[in-house]
Coordinates of C-alpha atoms and ligand atoms in Angstrom, one line a residue:
X1 CA -0.2 -0.1 0.0
X2 CA 3.0 2.3 0.5
X3 CA 6.3 1.9 -1.2
X4 CA 8.8 4.8 -1.5
X5 CA 12.5 5.4 -1.0
X6 CA 13.3 7.3 2.1
X7 CA 17.0 7.8 1.6
X8 CA 19.8 6.6 3.5
X9 CA 19.5 3.4 5.8
X10 CA 17.6 4.0 9.0
X11 CA 16.0 2.2 11.8
X12 CA 12.5 2.7 13.1
X13 CA 12.5 3.7 16.7
X14 CA 8.8 4.3 17.1
X15 CA 5.6 4.0 15.2
X16 CA 1.9 4.8 15.7
X17 CA -1.3 4.0 13.8
X18 CA -4.3 6.5 14.2
X19 CA -7.6 7.3 12.7
X20 CA -8.7 10.9 12.4
X21 CA -11.8 12.1 10.6
X22 CA -12.0 9.1 8.2
X23 CA -8.3 9.3 7.4
X24 CA -6.1 6.6 8.5
X25 CA -2.4 7.6 9.1
X26 CA 0.9 5.9 10.3
X27 CA 3.4 8.1 11.9
X28 CA 7.0 6.7 12.1
X29 CA 10.0 7.9 13.8
X30 CA 13.1 6.9 12.1
X31 CA 16.7 7.3 13.1
X32 CA 19.8 7.7 11.0
X33 CA 23.4 8.8 11.8
X34 CA 24.6 11.0 9.3
X35 CA 27.8 12.7 8.2
X36 CA 28.1 16.3 9.0
X37 CA 29.2 18.1 5.8
X38 CA 29.8 21.5 6.9
X39 CA 30.8 21.5 10.4
X40 CA 34.2 20.0 10.9
X41 CA 34.5 20.1 14.7
X42 CA 33.1 17.6 16.9
X43 CA 32.6 13.9 15.9
X44 CA 31.7 14.7 12.5
X45 CA 28.4 13.1 12.7
X46 CA 25.0 14.0 13.8
X47 CA 21.9 11.9 14.7
X48 CA 18.8 12.5 12.5
X49 CA 15.3 11.7 13.7
X50 CA 12.8 11.9 10.9
X51 CA 9.2 12.0 11.7
X52 CA 7.2 10.6 8.8
X53 CA 3.4 10.6 8.4
X54 CA 1.9 8.4 5.7
X55 CA -1.9 8.8 5.3
X56 CA -4.9 7.6 3.2
X57 CA -8.4 8.9 3.0
X58 CA -10.8 6.1 3.6
X59 CA -13.2 7.3 0.8
X60 CA -10.9 7.6 -2.0
X61 CA -9.4 4.3 -2.8
X62 CA -6.1 5.7 -3.5
X63 CA -2.7 4.7 -1.9
X64 CA -1.0 5.9 1.1
X65 CA 1.1 9.0 0.6
X66 CA 3.4 11.0 2.8
X67 CA 1.5 13.7 4.4
X68 CA 4.0 15.1 6.8
X69 CA 7.7 14.9 7.0
X70 CA 10.0 16.6 9.5
X71 CA 13.5 16.2 10.6
X72 CA 15.2 16.8 14.1
X73 CA 18.9 16.9 14.5
X74 CA 20.9 16.2 17.6
X75 CA 24.5 15.1 18.7
X76 CA 23.5 12.0 20.8
X77 CA 21.5 8.9 19.9
X78 CA 18.3 9.3 22.1
X79 CA 17.6 7.1 25.0
X80 CA 13.9 7.4 24.3
X81 CA 11.9 8.9 21.4
X82 CA 8.2 8.4 21.0
X83 CA 5.4 10.0 18.9
X84 CA 2.2 10.8 21.1
X85 CA -0.8 8.6 20.6
X86 CA -2.7 11.5 18.8
X87 CA 0.1 12.2 16.6
X88 CA 0.4 15.9 17.8
X89 CA 3.7 15.7 19.5
X90 CA 6.9 13.9 20.2
X91 CA 8.9 13.2 23.3
X92 CA 12.7 12.7 23.5
X93 CA 15.1 11.6 26.3
X94 CA 18.7 12.4 25.2
X95 CA 22.0 13.6 26.3
X96 CA 22.1 16.4 23.7
X97 CA 19.3 18.5 22.7
X98 CA 17.4 18.0 19.4
X99 CA 16.0 20.6 17.0
X100 CA 13.7 20.6 14.2
X101 CA 15.5 21.6 10.8
X102 CA 14.1 22.4 7.6
X103 CA 13.2 19.7 5.1
X104 CA 13.1 20.0 1.3
X105 CA 16.0 22.6 1.5
X106 CA 19.0 22.1 -1.1
X107 CA 22.5 22.5 0.0
X108 CA 22.7 25.9 -1.3
X109 CA 20.0 27.3 0.7
X110 CA 21.6 25.3 3.5
X111 CA 24.8 27.2 3.1
X112 CA 23.1 30.6 2.9
X113 CA 21.3 30.0 6.1
X114 CA 24.6 28.9 7.7
X115 CA 26.2 32.3 6.5
X116 CA 23.6 34.4 7.7
X117 CA 23.8 33.0 11.1
X118 CA 27.6 33.8 11.3
X119 CA 27.3 37.3 9.9
X120 CA 24.7 38.3 12.5
X121 CA 24.0 42.0 13.1
X122 CA 25.4 43.2 16.4
X123 CA 22.7 43.4 18.9
X124 CA 21.5 47.0 19.9
X125 CA 22.2 46.4 23.5
X126 CA 23.6 43.8 25.9
X127 CA 22.1 43.3 29.2
X128 CA 23.0 41.2 32.2
X129 CA 21.2 40.8 35.5
X130 CA 21.9 39.8 39.1
X131 CA 19.2 39.0 41.9
X132 CA 18.8 42.7 42.5
X133 CA 19.7 44.7 39.4
X134 CA 20.0 44.7 35.6
X135 CA 22.9 46.3 33.7
X136 CA 22.1 47.4 30.1
X137 CA 25.0 48.4 27.8
X138 CA 24.4 50.3 24.8
X139 CA 27.2 51.0 22.1
X140 CA 27.1 54.6 21.2
X141 CA 28.7 56.6 18.1
X142 CA 32.1 57.8 18.6
X143 CA 32.5 61.0 20.7
X144 CA 29.0 61.1 22.2
X145 CA 28.6 63.1 25.1
X146 CA 26.3 63.2 28.2
X147 CA 24.2 65.9 26.4
X148 CA 23.3 63.5 23.7
X149 CA 21.7 61.0 25.8
X150 CA 18.4 61.2 27.5
X151 CA 17.2 58.2 29.6
X152 CA 13.8 58.3 31.2
X153 CA 12.9 55.7 33.8
X154 CA 9.4 55.0 34.8
X155 CA 8.2 52.4 37.2
X156 CA 7.7 50.0 34.6
X157 CA 8.9 51.7 31.3
X158 CA 12.1 52.7 29.8
X159 CA 12.9 55.3 27.1
X160 CA 16.3 55.9 25.9
X161 CA 16.9 58.6 23.3
X162 CA 20.2 59.5 21.6
X163 CA 19.8 63.2 20.3
X164 CA 16.6 62.9 18.5
X165 CA 16.7 59.3 17.8
X166 CA 14.8 56.8 19.8
X167 CA 16.9 53.9 20.7
X168 CA 14.8 51.8 22.8
X169 CA 11.3 52.4 24.4
X170 CA 8.8 50.1 25.9
X171 CA 7.4 48.3 28.9
X172 CA 9.9 46.5 31.2
X173 CA 9.3 43.0 32.0
X174 CA 8.7 43.8 35.5
X175 CA 8.8 46.8 37.8
X176 CA 12.1 48.7 38.6
X177 CA 12.9 51.2 41.6
X178 CA 12.9 54.1 39.0
X179 CA 14.2 56.6 41.4
X180 CA 17.4 54.5 42.1
X181 CA 18.0 53.7 38.5
X182 CA 21.0 55.5 37.0
X183 CA 23.2 55.6 33.7
X184 CA 26.7 56.8 32.8
X185 CA 28.5 57.1 29.8
X186 CA 31.8 54.7 29.9
X187 CA 35.0 55.9 28.4
X188 CA 34.8 53.2 25.5
X189 CA 31.7 55.0 24.0
X190 CA 29.2 52.9 25.7
X191 CA 26.1 53.9 27.6
X192 CA 25.7 51.9 31.0
X193 CA 22.3 51.9 32.5
X194 CA 21.7 50.4 36.0
X195 CA 18.2 49.3 36.8
X196 CA 17.1 48.2 40.2
X197 CA 14.6 45.3 40.4
X198 CA 11.6 45.9 42.5
X199 CA 11.1 42.1 42.8
X200 CA 14.5 41.0 44.1
X201 CA 15.3 37.5 42.9
X202 CA 13.0 37.6 40.0
X203 CA 14.9 36.4 36.9
X204 CA 13.8 38.5 33.8
X205 CA 13.7 36.5 30.4
X206 CA 13.5 39.6 28.6
X207 CA 14.2 43.3 29.2
X208 CA 11.6 45.1 27.3
X209 CA 8.6 43.1 26.5
X210 CA 8.6 41.8 23.1
X211 CA 11.9 43.5 22.1
X212 CA 14.6 41.3 20.4
X213 CA 17.2 43.8 19.6
X214 CA 19.2 43.1 22.6
X215 CA 21.1 40.2 23.8
X216 CA 21.3 38.5 27.3
X217 CA 24.7 38.1 28.6
X218 CA 25.1 35.2 31.2
X219 CA 28.1 34.8 33.2
X220 CA 29.3 31.4 34.2
X221 CA 28.3 31.7 37.9
X222 CA 24.7 32.5 36.8
X223 CA 24.8 29.6 34.5
X224 CA 25.7 27.3 37.2
X225 CA 22.9 28.9 39.5
X226 CA 20.3 28.2 36.7
X227 CA 21.6 24.7 36.4
X228 CA 21.4 24.2 40.1
X229 CA 17.9 25.5 40.2
X230 CA 16.8 23.2 37.4
X231 CA 18.3 20.1 39.2
X232 CA 16.6 21.0 42.5
X233 CA 13.3 21.5 40.7
X234 CA 13.5 18.3 38.7
X235 CA 15.1 15.9 41.0
X236 CA 12.3 15.4 43.5
X237 CA 9.3 15.2 41.1
X238 CA 9.5 14.9 37.4
X239 CA 8.3 18.4 36.8
X240 CA 4.8 17.4 37.2
X241 CA 3.4 20.9 36.4
X242 CA 5.3 22.5 33.8
X243 CA 2.9 25.2 33.0
X244 CA 2.4 26.6 36.5
X245 CA 3.4 30.2 37.4
X246 CA 7.2 29.0 37.8
X247 CA 8.2 27.4 34.6
X248 CA 11.0 25.4 36.0
X249 CA 13.1 25.0 32.8
X250 CA 12.9 27.2 29.8
X251 CA 14.3 25.6 26.5
X252 CA 16.4 28.7 26.0
X253 CA 18.0 28.6 29.2
X254 CA 19.1 25.0 28.7
X255 CA 20.5 25.7 25.5
X256 CA 22.6 28.6 26.8
X257 CA 23.9 26.5 29.5
X258 CA 24.4 23.3 27.5
X259 CA 27.7 22.7 28.8
X260 CA 26.5 22.2 32.4
X261 CA 24.1 19.4 31.3
X262 CA 26.8 17.2 29.5
X263 CA 26.6 14.7 32.1
X264 CA 22.8 14.4 32.4
X265 CA 19.9 13.9 30.1
X266 CA 16.9 16.0 29.3
X267 CA 13.3 15.0 28.5
X268 CA 11.8 17.3 25.8
X269 CA 8.4 17.6 24.4
X270 CA 8.0 18.9 21.0
X271 CA 5.0 20.2 19.5
X272 CA 4.2 18.6 15.9
X273 CA 2.6 21.7 14.3
X274 CA 4.8 24.4 15.6
X275 CA 7.9 22.4 15.7
X276 CA 8.7 24.1 18.9
X277 CA 10.0 22.7 22.3
X278 CA 7.0 23.1 24.8
X279 CA 8.6 21.2 27.8
X280 CA 12.2 20.4 28.9
X281 CA 12.8 18.5 32.0
X282 CA 16.5 18.1 33.0
X283 CA 16.7 14.6 34.4
X284 CA 19.8 15.4 36.4
X285 CA 21.2 12.3 38.1
X286 CA 18.1 10.4 37.3
X287 CA 19.7 8.0 34.7
X288 CA 17.6 6.4 32.1
X289 CA 17.4 2.7 32.3
X290 CA 15.0 1.3 29.7
X291 CA 11.4 1.8 28.3
X292 CA 8.4 -0.6 28.0
X293 CA 5.1 -0.6 26.5
X294 CA 2.5 -1.0 29.3
X295 CA -0.6 0.1 27.5
X296 CA -0.7 0.0 23.8
X297 CA -3.0 2.9 23.7
X298 CA -0.4 5.2 25.5
X299 CA 3.1 6.1 24.8
X300 CA 5.7 3.9 25.8
X301 CA 6.9 4.3 29.6
X302 CA 10.4 5.0 30.6
X303 CA 12.2 3.9 33.6
X304 CA 14.5 6.2 35.3
X305 CA 16.9 5.5 38.3
X306 CA 15.8 7.5 41.4
X307 CA 18.5 7.0 43.9
X308 CA 18.5 3.3 45.0
X309 CA 15.2 2.6 43.3
X310 CA 14.0 2.6 39.7
X311 CA 10.9 4.3 39.0
X312 CA 8.5 3.7 35.9
X313 CA 7.0 6.9 34.2
X314 CA 3.9 7.0 31.8
X315 CA 3.7 9.9 29.6
X316 CA 0.2 11.4 29.1
X317 CA 0.5 13.9 26.6
X318 CA -3.2 14.9 26.7
X319 CA -3.0 15.9 30.5
X320 CA -1.4 19.0 30.5
X321 CA -1.0 19.3 34.2
X322 CA -0.1 15.6 34.9
X323 CA 2.0 14.8 31.8
X324 CA 4.2 12.2 33.5
X325 CA 2.6 9.7 36.0
X326 CA 4.7 7.5 38.2
X327 CA 3.2 4.0 37.8
X328 CA 5.5 1.7 39.2
X329 CA 8.6 1.2 41.4
X330 CA 11.1 -1.3 41.3
X331 CA 12.7 -1.3 44.9
X332 CA 16.6 -1.2 44.9
X333 CA 16.8 -1.9 41.1
X334 CA 18.6 1.4 40.6
X335 CA 21.3 0.0 42.9
X336 CA 21.6 -3.5 41.9
X337 CA 21.8 -2.9 38.2
X338 CA 24.5 -0.3 38.8
X339 CA 27.0 -3.2 39.7
X340 CA 26.1 -5.0 36.5
X341 CA 29.0 -3.7 34.2
X342 CA 28.3 -5.8 31.3
X343 CA 24.6 -5.1 31.0
X344 CA 23.4 -5.0 27.5
X345 CA 19.5 -4.9 27.5
X346 CA 17.1 -4.0 30.2
X347 CA 13.3 -4.7 30.3
X348 CA 10.5 -5.2 32.6
X349 CA 7.0 -7.1 32.4
X350 CA 4.2 -5.0 31.2
X351 CA 2.4 -5.6 34.5
X352 CA 5.6 -4.8 36.5
X353 CA 5.9 -8.2 38.2
X354 CA 9.5 -8.3 37.3
X355 CA 12.3 -6.4 35.7
X356 CA 15.2 -8.4 33.9
X357 CA 18.4 -7.4 32.2
X358 CA 21.0 -9.4 30.4
X359 CA 24.6 -9.1 29.7
X360 CA 26.3 -9.3 26.3
X361 CA 26.9 -13.1 26.7
X362 CA 24.9 -15.8 28.7
X363 CA 23.7 -14.4 31.9
X364 CA 20.1 -13.0 32.3
X365 CA 19.1 -11.4 35.7
X366 CA 15.6 -11.5 36.9
X367 CA 14.4 -9.1 39.6
X368 CA 11.0 -10.0 41.0
X369 CA 8.7 -7.6 42.9
X370 CA 8.4 -8.4 46.5
X371 CA 5.6 -10.8 47.3
X372 CA 4.1 -11.5 50.7
X373 CA 5.7 -14.5 52.5
X374 CA 3.6 -17.7 53.2
X375 CA 5.9 -18.8 56.0
X376 CA 7.3 -16.6 58.8
X377 CA 10.7 -15.3 58.3
X378 CA 12.9 -13.2 60.6
X379 CA 15.8 -10.9 59.7
X380 CA 18.7 -12.4 61.9
X381 CA 20.5 -9.3 62.4
X382 CA 17.7 -7.1 63.5
X383 CA 15.2 -9.6 64.7
X384 CA 12.4 -8.2 62.9
X385 CA 9.7 -10.0 61.0
X386 CA 10.2 -10.0 57.2
X387 CA 6.8 -9.9 55.4
X388 CA 7.9 -9.4 51.9
X389 CA 10.7 -10.9 49.9
X390 CA 11.9 -9.8 46.6
X391 CA 13.5 -12.5 44.6
X392 CA 16.5 -12.4 42.3
X393 CA 17.4 -15.1 39.9
X394 CA 20.1 -15.7 37.4
X395 CA 19.5 -17.6 34.2
X396 CA 22.4 -18.9 32.3
X397 CA 21.9 -19.6 28.6
X398 CA 23.6 -22.7 27.3
X399 CA 25.5 -20.8 24.4
X400 CA 28.3 -18.4 24.2
X401 CA 27.0 -16.4 21.1
X402 CA 26.2 -12.8 21.7
X403 CA 22.8 -11.5 22.8
X404 CA 21.2 -9.6 20.2
X405 CA 17.5 -9.1 21.4
X406 CA 15.7 -8.9 24.6
X407 CA 12.0 -8.6 25.0
X408 CA 9.8 -9.2 28.2
X409 CA 6.2 -10.2 28.6
X410 CA 4.1 -11.0 31.7
X411 CA 4.9 -14.7 31.4
X412 CA 8.2 -15.0 29.5
X413 CA 11.5 -13.5 28.6
X414 CA 12.6 -13.7 24.9
X415 CA 16.2 -13.8 24.7
X416 CA 17.7 -13.7 21.0
X417 CA 21.2 -14.7 20.2
X418 CA 22.8 -15.0 16.8
X419 CA 21.8 -18.5 16.5
X420 CA 18.9 -19.1 18.8
X421 CA 15.9 -17.7 20.4
X422 CA 15.5 -18.5 24.1
X423 CA 12.3 -18.5 26.0
X424 CA 12.5 -18.1 29.7
X425 CA 9.3 -18.8 31.6
X426 CA 9.1 -16.2 34.4
X427 CA 5.6 -16.4 35.6
X428 CA 3.4 -19.4 35.2
X429 CA 0.2 -18.9 33.0
X430 CA -2.9 -18.9 34.8
Ligands
NAG501 C1 1.6 -10.4 35.9 O1 1.3 -11.5 34.9 C2 1.6 -12.8 35.4 C3 1.5 -13.7 34.3 O2 0.2 -13.6 33.8 C4 0.9 -13.2 36.7 O3 1.4 -14.6 37.0 C5 1.2 -12.2 37.7 O4 0.4 -12.3 38.9 C6 0.9 -10.8 37.2 N1 1.4 -9.9 38.2 C7 0.7 -8.7 38.6 C8 1.4 -7.9 39.6 O5 -0.4 -8.3 37.9

């Protein structure tokens, strides 16, 4: 029903099927590693995620055709990438950020775009901030004197004039103490304006509402502070309320401070129509472990390490204020898996009754959820009654062939090697 060349070799990392207003669509997420033609620094390769939708109207008996095609690029292979069940968005867990790039653009255009990025016009002004104040620096024409400049401070407006020319005028992002705000002309022909914040500690995302002529300068201390703030906000809870009055992470901030996040990954949600990032959650030390489909009507879940435990999170794209639900916990799994240096694949049963991992060769470890004990058992050291026991088991495959695939169902584990498919019965069928 559909047959079309899609270019370089790829793997499919996720796909969904959906029916909307008599139209059947299949959305596929394909991954490629591509050579970087223009940028010679770094590894020389980038990761491309292509989101292709093919559709067919039910009435006309025509073939399926490509109705949407978008490409994201990043610098690391994502841990997790999935399309939302309604086909409206995408979620990615990765070490490096991903961005949509334009498709159907030939190399020439590509180069032009690159050039224009490099020969950027200098911003009209630079600004920086601390907890209490803002400093705005404006470059002035040579030999400007005090009399040429007029700055008007109002509680929440600013107006900067140079002779008869208006440099900047508008509503400030937040209120200032207009009576304590000052300006001076520096020797290097720059105008420096100090604004005192009314709301101490409030971080301003922009200086003048809607004005794009300035550039925010962040110093490294501030970057670190932002990073810390993000960590704090995301380590306890997985940003359950991203849209509330305190948007914990702003995609822009993350990009600016990229360097601080090298060791940790982020969870990003992209909107399919605007192609913009709508949510960014820094996962900090919550290492990604594996993903699993629990409910085929929902997106795959992802399992993260939270201290010694491992927690399973179910994304709900449609629930704006409850986008990530914690649905299961594997006690101590975060801890025990860390010692398995040779682990290759990780999985869990869709009903969470066990988690399992395998090494490159032979060994499969099964971690069962605690079950109530039928006999009475005492912890010898502490003398207390043990009500539940979590069993761990090791299966050793009778082969030395490398393990190539690993899938868990509620009853069985499927282990694929180069020559065999092994079935390990974990739970007995009812
Ligand atoms: C999970 O499924 C297995 C096999 O059907 C069953 O034996 C087990 O009781 C189930 N566990 C839970 C927690 O539902």
